[in-house]
Coordinates of C-alpha atoms in Angstrom, one line a residue:
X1 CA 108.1 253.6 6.1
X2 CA 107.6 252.0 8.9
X3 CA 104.3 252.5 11.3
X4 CA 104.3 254.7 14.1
X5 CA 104.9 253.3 17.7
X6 CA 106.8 250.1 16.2
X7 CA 110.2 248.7 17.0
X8 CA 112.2 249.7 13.5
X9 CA 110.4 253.4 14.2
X10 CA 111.8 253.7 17.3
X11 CA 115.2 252.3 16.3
X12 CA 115.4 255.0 13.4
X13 CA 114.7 257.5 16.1
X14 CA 117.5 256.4 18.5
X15 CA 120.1 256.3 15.2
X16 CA 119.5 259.5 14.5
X17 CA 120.3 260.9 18.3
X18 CA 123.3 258.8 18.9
X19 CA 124.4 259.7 15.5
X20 CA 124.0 263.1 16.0
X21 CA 125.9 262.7 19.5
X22 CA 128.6 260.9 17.8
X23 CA 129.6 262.7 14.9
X24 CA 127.8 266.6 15.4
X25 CA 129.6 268.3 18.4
X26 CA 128.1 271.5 17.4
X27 CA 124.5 269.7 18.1
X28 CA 125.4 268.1 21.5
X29 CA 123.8 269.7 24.5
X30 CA 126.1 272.1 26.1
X31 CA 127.6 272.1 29.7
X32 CA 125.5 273.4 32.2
X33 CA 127.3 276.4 33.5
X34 CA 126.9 277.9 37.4
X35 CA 124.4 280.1 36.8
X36 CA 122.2 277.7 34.5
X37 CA 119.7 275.4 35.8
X38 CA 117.2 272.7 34.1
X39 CA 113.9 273.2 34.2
X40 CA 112.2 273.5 38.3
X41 CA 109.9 270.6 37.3
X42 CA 110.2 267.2 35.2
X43 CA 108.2 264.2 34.4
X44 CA 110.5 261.4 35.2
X45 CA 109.5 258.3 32.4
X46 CA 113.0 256.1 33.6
X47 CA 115.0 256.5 36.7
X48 CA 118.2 258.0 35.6
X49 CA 120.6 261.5 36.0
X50 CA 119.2 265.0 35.2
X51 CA 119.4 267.3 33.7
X52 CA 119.0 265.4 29.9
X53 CA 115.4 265.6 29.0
X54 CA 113.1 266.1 26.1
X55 CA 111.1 268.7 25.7
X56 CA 107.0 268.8 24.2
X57 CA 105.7 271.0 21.9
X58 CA 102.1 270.8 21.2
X59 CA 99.5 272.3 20.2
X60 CA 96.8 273.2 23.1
X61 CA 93.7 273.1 21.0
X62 CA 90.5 274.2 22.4
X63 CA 89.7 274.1 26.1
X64 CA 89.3 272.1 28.6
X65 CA 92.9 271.7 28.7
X66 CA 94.7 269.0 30.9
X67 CA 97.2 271.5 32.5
X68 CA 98.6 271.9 36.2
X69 CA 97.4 274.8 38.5
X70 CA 97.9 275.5 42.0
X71 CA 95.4 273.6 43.3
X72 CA 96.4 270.5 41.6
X73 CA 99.9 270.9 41.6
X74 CA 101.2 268.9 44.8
X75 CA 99.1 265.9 43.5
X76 CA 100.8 266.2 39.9
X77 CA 104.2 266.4 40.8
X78 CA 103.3 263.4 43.2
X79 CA 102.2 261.2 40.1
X80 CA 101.0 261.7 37.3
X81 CA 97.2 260.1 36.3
X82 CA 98.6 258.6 33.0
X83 CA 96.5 255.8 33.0
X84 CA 93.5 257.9 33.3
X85 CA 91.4 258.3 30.1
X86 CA 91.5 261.9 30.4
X87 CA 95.4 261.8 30.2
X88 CA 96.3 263.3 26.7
X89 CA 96.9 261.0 24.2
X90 CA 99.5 263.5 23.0
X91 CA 101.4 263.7 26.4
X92 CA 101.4 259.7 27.0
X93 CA 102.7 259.4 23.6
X94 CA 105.5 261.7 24.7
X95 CA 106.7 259.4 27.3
X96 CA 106.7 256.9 25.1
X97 CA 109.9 258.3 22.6
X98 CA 111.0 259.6 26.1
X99 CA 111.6 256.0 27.2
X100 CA 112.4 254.4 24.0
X101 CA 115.2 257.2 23.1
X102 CA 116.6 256.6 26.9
X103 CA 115.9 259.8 28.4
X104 CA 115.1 259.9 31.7
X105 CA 112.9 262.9 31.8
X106 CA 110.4 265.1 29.5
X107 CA 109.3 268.6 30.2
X108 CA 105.8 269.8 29.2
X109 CA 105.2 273.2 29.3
X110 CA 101.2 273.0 30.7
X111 CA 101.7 270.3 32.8
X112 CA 105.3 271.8 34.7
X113 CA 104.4 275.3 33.9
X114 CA 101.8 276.0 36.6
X115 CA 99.0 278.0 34.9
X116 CA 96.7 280.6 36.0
X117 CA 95.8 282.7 39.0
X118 CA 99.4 281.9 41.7
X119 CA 101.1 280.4 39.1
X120 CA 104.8 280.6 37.6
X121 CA 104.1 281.1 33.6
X122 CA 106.0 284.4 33.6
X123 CA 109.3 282.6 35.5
X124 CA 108.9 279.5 33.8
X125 CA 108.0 280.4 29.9
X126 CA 111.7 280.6 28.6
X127 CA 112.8 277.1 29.8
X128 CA 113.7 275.4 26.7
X129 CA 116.2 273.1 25.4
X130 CA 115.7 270.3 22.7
X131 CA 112.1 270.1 21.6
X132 CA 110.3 267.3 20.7
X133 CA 107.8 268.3 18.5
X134 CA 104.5 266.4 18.0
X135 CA 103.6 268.3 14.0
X136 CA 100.6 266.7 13.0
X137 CA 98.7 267.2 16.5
X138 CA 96.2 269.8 16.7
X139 CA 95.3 269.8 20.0
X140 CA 96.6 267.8 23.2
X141 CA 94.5 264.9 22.8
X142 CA 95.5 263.8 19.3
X143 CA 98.7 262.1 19.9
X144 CA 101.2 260.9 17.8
X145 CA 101.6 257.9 17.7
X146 CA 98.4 256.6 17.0
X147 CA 96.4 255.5 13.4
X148 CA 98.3 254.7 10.0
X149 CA 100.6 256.4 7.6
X150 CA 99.6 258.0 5.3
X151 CA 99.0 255.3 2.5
X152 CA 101.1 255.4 -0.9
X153 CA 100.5 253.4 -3.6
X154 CA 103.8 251.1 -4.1
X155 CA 104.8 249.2 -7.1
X156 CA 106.7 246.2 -6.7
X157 CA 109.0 245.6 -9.6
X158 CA 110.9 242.3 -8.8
X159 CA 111.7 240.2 -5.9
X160 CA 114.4 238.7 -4.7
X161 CA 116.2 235.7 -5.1
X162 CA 116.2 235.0 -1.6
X163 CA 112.4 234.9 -1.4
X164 CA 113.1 238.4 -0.4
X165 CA 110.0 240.8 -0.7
X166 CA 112.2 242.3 -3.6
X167 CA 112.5 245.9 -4.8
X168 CA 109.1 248.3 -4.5
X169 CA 109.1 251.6 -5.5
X170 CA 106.5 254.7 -4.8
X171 CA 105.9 257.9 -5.2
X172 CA 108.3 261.0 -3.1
X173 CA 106.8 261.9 0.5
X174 CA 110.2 263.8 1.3
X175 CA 108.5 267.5 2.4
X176 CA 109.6 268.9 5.2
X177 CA 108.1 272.3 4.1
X178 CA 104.7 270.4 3.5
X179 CA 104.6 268.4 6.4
X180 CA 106.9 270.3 9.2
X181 CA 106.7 273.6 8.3
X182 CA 103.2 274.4 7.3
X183 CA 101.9 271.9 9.7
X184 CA 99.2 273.3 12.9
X185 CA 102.0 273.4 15.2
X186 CA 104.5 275.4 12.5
X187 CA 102.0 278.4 12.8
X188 CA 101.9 278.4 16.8
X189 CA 103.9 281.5 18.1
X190 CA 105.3 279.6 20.6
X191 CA 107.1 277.6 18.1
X192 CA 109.1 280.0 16.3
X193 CA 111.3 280.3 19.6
X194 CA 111.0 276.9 20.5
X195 CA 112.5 275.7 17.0
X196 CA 115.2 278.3 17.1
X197 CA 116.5 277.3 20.4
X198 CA 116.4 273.5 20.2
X199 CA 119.5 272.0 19.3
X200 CA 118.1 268.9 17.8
X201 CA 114.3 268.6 17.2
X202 CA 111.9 265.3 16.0
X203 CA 108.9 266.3 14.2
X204 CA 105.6 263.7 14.3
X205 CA 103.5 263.9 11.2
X206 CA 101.0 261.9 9.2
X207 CA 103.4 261.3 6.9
X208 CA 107.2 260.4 8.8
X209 CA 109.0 261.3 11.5
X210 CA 111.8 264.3 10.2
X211 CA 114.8 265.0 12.8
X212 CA 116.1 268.6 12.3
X213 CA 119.9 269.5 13.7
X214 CA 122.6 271.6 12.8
X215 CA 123.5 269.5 9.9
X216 CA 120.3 269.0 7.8
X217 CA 117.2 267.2 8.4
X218 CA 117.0 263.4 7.6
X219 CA 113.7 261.8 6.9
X220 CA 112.6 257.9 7.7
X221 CA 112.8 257.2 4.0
X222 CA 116.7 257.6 4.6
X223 CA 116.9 260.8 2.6
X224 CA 118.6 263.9 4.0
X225 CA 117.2 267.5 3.3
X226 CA 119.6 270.5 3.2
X227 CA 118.5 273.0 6.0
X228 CA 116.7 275.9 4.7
X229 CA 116.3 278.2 7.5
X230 CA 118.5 279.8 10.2
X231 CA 116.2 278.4 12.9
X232 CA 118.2 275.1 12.4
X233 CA 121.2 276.4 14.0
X234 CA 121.8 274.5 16.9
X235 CA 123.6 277.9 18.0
X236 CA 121.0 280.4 16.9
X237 CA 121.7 283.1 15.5
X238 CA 125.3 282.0 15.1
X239 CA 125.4 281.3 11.5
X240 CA 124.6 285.6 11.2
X241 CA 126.5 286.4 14.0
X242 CA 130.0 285.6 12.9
X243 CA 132.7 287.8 11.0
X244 CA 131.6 286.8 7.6
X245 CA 128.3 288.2 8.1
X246 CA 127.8 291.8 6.7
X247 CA 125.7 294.2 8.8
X248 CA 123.0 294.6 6.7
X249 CA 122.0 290.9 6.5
X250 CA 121.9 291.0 10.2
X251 CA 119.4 293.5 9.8
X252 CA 117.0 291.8 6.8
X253 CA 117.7 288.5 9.5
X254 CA 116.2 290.2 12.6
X255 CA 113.7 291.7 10.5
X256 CA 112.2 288.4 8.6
X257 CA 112.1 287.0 12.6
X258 CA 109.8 289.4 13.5
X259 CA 108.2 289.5 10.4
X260 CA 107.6 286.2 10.9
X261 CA 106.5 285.8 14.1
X262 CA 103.9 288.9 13.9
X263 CA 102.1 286.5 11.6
X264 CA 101.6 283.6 14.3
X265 CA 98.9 282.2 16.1
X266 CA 98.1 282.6 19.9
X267 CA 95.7 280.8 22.1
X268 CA 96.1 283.9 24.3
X269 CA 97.4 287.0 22.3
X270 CA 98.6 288.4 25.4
X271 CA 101.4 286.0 24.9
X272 CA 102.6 287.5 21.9
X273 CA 105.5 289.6 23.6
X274 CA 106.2 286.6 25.9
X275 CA 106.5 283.9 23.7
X276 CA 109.7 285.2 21.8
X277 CA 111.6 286.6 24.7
X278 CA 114.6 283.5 24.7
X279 CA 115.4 284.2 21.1
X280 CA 114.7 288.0 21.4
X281 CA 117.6 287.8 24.5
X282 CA 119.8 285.8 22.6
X283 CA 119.8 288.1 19.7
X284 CA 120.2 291.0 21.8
X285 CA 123.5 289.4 22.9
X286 CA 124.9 287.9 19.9
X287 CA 124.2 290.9 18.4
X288 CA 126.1 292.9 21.5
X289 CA 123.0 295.0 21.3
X290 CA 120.2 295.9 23.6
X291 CA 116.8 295.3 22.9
X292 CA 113.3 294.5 23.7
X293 CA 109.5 294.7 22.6
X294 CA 110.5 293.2 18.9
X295 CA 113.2 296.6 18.7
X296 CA 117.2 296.4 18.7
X297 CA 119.4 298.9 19.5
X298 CA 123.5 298.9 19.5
X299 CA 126.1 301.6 19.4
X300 CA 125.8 302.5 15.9
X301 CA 123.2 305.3 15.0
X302 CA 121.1 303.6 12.7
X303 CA 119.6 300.3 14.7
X304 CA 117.3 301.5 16.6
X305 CA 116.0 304.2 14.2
X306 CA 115.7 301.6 12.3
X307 CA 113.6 298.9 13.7
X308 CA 111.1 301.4 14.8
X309 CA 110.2 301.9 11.3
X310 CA 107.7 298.9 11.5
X311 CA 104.3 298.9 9.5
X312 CA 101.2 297.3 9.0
X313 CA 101.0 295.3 6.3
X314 CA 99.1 296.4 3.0
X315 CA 95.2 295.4 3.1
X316 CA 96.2 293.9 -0.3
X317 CA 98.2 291.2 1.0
X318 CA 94.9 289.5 2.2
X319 CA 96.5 289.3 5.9
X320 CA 94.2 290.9 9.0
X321 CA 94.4 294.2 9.9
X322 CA 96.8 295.4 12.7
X323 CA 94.8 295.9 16.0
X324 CA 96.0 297.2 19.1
X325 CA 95.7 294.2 22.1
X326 CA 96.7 296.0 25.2
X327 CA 96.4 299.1 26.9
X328 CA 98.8 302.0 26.6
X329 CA 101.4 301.1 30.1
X330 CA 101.5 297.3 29.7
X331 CA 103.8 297.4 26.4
X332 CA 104.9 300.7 25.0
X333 CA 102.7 301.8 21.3
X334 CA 106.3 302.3 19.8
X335 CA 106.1 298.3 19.8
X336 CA 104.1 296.2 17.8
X337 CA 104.0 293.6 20.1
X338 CA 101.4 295.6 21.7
X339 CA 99.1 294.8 18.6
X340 CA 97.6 292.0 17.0
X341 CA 98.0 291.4 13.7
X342 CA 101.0 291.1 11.0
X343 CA 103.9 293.5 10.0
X344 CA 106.2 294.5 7.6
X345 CA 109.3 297.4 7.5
X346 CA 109.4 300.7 5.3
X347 CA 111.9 299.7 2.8
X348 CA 115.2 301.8 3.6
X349 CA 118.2 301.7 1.5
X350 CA 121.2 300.5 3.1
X351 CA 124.4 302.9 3.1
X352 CA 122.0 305.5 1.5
X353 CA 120.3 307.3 4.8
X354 CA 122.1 309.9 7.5
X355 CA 120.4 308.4 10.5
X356 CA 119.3 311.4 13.2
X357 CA 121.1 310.5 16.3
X358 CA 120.0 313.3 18.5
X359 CA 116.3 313.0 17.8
X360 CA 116.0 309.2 19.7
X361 CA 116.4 308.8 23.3
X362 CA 116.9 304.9 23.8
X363 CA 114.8 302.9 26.2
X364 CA 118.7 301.2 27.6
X365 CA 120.6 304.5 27.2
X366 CA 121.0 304.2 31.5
X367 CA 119.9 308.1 31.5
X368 CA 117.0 307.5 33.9
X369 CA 114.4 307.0 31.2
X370 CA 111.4 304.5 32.5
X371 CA 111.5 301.1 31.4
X372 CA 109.7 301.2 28.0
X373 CA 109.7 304.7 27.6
X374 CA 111.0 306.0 24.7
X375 CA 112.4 310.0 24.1
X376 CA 112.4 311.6 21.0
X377 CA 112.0 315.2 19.5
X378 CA 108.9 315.7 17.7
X379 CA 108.5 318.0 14.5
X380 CA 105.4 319.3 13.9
X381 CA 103.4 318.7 9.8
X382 CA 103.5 322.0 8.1
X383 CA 101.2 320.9 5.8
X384 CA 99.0 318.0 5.2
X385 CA 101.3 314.8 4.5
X386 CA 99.5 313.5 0.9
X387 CA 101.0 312.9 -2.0
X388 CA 100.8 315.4 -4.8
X389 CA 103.2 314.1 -7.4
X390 CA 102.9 310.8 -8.0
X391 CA 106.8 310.7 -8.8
X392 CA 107.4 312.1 -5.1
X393 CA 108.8 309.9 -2.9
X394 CA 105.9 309.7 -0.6
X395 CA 104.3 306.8 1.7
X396 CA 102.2 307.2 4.7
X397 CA 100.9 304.2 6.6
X398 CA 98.7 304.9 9.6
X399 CA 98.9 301.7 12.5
X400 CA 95.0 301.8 12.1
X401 CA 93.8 301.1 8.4
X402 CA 90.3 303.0 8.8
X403 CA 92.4 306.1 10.3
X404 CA 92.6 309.2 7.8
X405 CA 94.8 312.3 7.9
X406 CA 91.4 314.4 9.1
X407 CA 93.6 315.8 12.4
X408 CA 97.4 315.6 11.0
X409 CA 97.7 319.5 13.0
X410 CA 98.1 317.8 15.7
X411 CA 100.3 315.0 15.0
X412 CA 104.1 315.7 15.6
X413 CA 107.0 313.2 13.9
X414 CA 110.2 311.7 15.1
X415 CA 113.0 312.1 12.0
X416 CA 114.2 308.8 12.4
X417 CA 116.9 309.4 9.0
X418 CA 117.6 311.6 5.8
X419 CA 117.9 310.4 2.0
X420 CA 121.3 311.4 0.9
X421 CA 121.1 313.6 -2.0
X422 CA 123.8 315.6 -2.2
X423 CA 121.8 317.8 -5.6
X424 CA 118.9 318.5 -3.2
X425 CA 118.8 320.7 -0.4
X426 CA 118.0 319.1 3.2
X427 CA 114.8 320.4 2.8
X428 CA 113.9 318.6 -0.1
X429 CA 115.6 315.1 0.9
X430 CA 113.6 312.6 1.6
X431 CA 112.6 311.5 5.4
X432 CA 111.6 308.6 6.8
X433 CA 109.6 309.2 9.8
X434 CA 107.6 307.7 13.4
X435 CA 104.1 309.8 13.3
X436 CA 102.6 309.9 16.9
X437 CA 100.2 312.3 18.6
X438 CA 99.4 313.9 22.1
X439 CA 97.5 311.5 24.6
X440 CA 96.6 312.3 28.3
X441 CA 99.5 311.5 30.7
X442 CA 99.7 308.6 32.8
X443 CA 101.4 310.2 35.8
X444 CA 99.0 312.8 35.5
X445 CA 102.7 314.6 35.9
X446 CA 102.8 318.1 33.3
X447 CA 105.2 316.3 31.2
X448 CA 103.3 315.1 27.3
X449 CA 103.0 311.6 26.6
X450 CA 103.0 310.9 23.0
X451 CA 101.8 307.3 21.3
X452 CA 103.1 306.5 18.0
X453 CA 100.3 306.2 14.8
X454 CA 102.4 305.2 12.3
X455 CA 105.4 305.9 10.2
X456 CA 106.1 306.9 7.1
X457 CA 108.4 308.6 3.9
X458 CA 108.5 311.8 2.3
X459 CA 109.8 315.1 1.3
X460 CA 111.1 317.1 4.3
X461 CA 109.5 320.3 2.9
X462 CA 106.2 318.6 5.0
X463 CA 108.3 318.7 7.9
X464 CA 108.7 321.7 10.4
X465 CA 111.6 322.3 13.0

């Protein structure tokens, strides 16, 4: 394998993009349409056309961070200091493969992004295209490009009769799930989306350089890897979006998208309900459903029921406890972006649930309902909801693990569906419910406001009317 930052490196690179341009027209960059725009602000490495660029994704790492703000803004989009040793290693690298791949520009999201107090994060966030991502950084000033391989011990087993250097052979370094996917960067929350949305991506690690596309990924040791996730669809999510895709595997999709995202990394948790918002918008239209806050909802009856039935994960699983990260009025409790923390989904039968369609008002229903607020008709507990019969079908998970049943009077529940069970009577079917309780109103109008709790599953003879 060649070394980083040397001719052959950087001619493996450009093979693999004019390949990909050649021969992969589901991977080229699409048309610009009227109502699409690049990103407001570019580094420009070569004079040339926009709008084709490369895009960074890096790892911040711990602060100070080399990022533009208001009152440094006109000076960076004057020139950048790049000779300056407090320019990131990371970032000048960046310019390099910029250059050497003949692109004219590179977007970086804290340099063009303008950050803090006056700035444009919220306008800018979503602006992604092809990512370049820099794997094996941890933090801005690592770079890339820099240090050796990884060494392998190599065995040469003859040479050639040319005086060639002959045939060597080593040991495999072909992981991508290694190397890409469980690298720093792969457990970024920012990355998820970024990866998803790229049409073509080249990943830096200690190891090789890996290009990802719609057609596998190829390693520098000449060796291509089948793709093994839908975030290489260079048309995400279009591989589940199609005809021969049954509903319920759109469903498990969505679901393993926000199950994996809830288990990311932020440098501000705040950004959790930012960071996914491209994908979560091209979803919500592939899908022809509406959505928002990590929930779906389309014309059927069972979608949005559905995806409210969230859950923390089990204190078992070794993962940290769900904890609630902002305020009740910044993101709606019904979400769990408004928590830190992982989740999972109750486990719901498909084809085997009558979903309750008059108990849910959507969020996008158009009725009048307030962004984010969410209408539903709440049942009271007629009796405390623990199991008693350890062959009932019976599971309660509060959103805070320490919580208990102590004041379950006062809790109400949303029916979000029914069990079919044609021998039992409704009563006795088994429900799978949203638990919330009373809070103080933030209007101070008369009208209740409820927060959710949790959810759970059991016998509707705990239920009321």
């Amino acid at each position: 394998i060649p070394p980083p930052n040397s001719p052959i490196h950087f001619d493996i690179l450009r093979h693999w993009l004019h390949d990909c341009d050649a021969h992969h027209p589901l991977c080229r960059p699409i048309a610009r349409n009227a109502t699409s725009r690049p990103p407001t602000r570019l580094v420009e490495t070569t004079p040339g056309p926009a709008p084709r660029y490369l895009a960074l994704s890096h790892p911040w790492g711990d602060p100070p961070h080399f990022c533009t703000v208001p009152a440094n803004l006109s000076k960076n989009l004057t020139r950048l200091p790049v000779e300056s040793p407090l320019f990131p290693a990371t970032f000048r690298d960046a310019i390099a493969v910029t250059r050497e791949l003949d692109l004219p520009y590179l977007w970086i999201d804290s340099l063009y992004i303008v950050q803090g107090p006056g700035g444009d994060f919220d306008a800018e966030a979503q602006r992604m295209e092809d990512v370049l991502a820099a794997s094996g950084a941890k933090a801005q000033t690592d770079g890339f490009l820099r240090g050796e391989r990884h060494e392998r011990e190599m065995v040469k087993l003859r040479a050639g009769k040319d005086g060639s250097s002959g045939l060597w052979v080593g040991p495999f370094v072909d992981d991508f799930g290694a190397q890409v996917l469980q690298s720093p960067l792969s457990k970024r929350g920012w990355l998820l989306q970024e990866r998803a949305l790229a049409r073509r991506t080249i990943y830096f690690t200690g190891w090789q350089a890996y290009w990802e596309c719609g057609e596998a990924v190829r390693c520098e040791t000449m060796t291509r890897v089948k793709l093994a996730s839908f975030l290489g669809d260079p048309n995400f999510p279009s591989k589940v979006s199609g005809k021969l895709a049954d509903r319920g595997e759109k469903i498990r999709f969505y679901e393993d998208i926000y199950r994996q995202y809830s288990r990311l990394d932020f440098t501000r948790i705040t950004d959790r309900s930012v960071a996914i918002l491209g994908l979560e918008q091209r979803m919500v239209r592939d899908f022809k459903a509406w959505g928002g806050y990590g929930v779906l909802d389309d014309k059927s009856s069972s979608l949005l029921p559905r995806s409210l039935l969230w859950r923390r994960t089990d204190p078992e699983e070794g993962l940290k406890p769900l904890r609630r990260i902002l305020p009740e009025g910044q993101l709606p409790s019904w979400s769990w972006m408004a928590y830190d923390g992982p989740i999972d989904y109750l486990d719901v039968p498909f084809g085997e649930v009558d979903w309750s369609e008059g108990d849910i008002g959507s969020p996008w229903s158009g009725d009048g309902t307030a962004p984010g607020e969410l209408r539903i008709a709440g049942r009271p507990f007629l009796k405390e909801p623990v199991v008693l019969d350890s062959e009932q079908d019976f599971e309660l998970v509060l959103d805070d693990e320490n919580a208990t049943t102590e004041h379950w009077e006062s809790w109400r529940c949303m029916t979000a569906g029914r069990r079919k069970a044609k021998a039992l009577s409704l009563a006795k079917r088994t429900l799978y419910i949203l638990i919330i309780t009373q809070v103080p109103s933030r209007s101070g109008a008369d009208e209740s406001s409820w927060e959710r709790i949790g959810v759970g599953m059991m016998s509707g003879e705990f239920i009321g009317d």
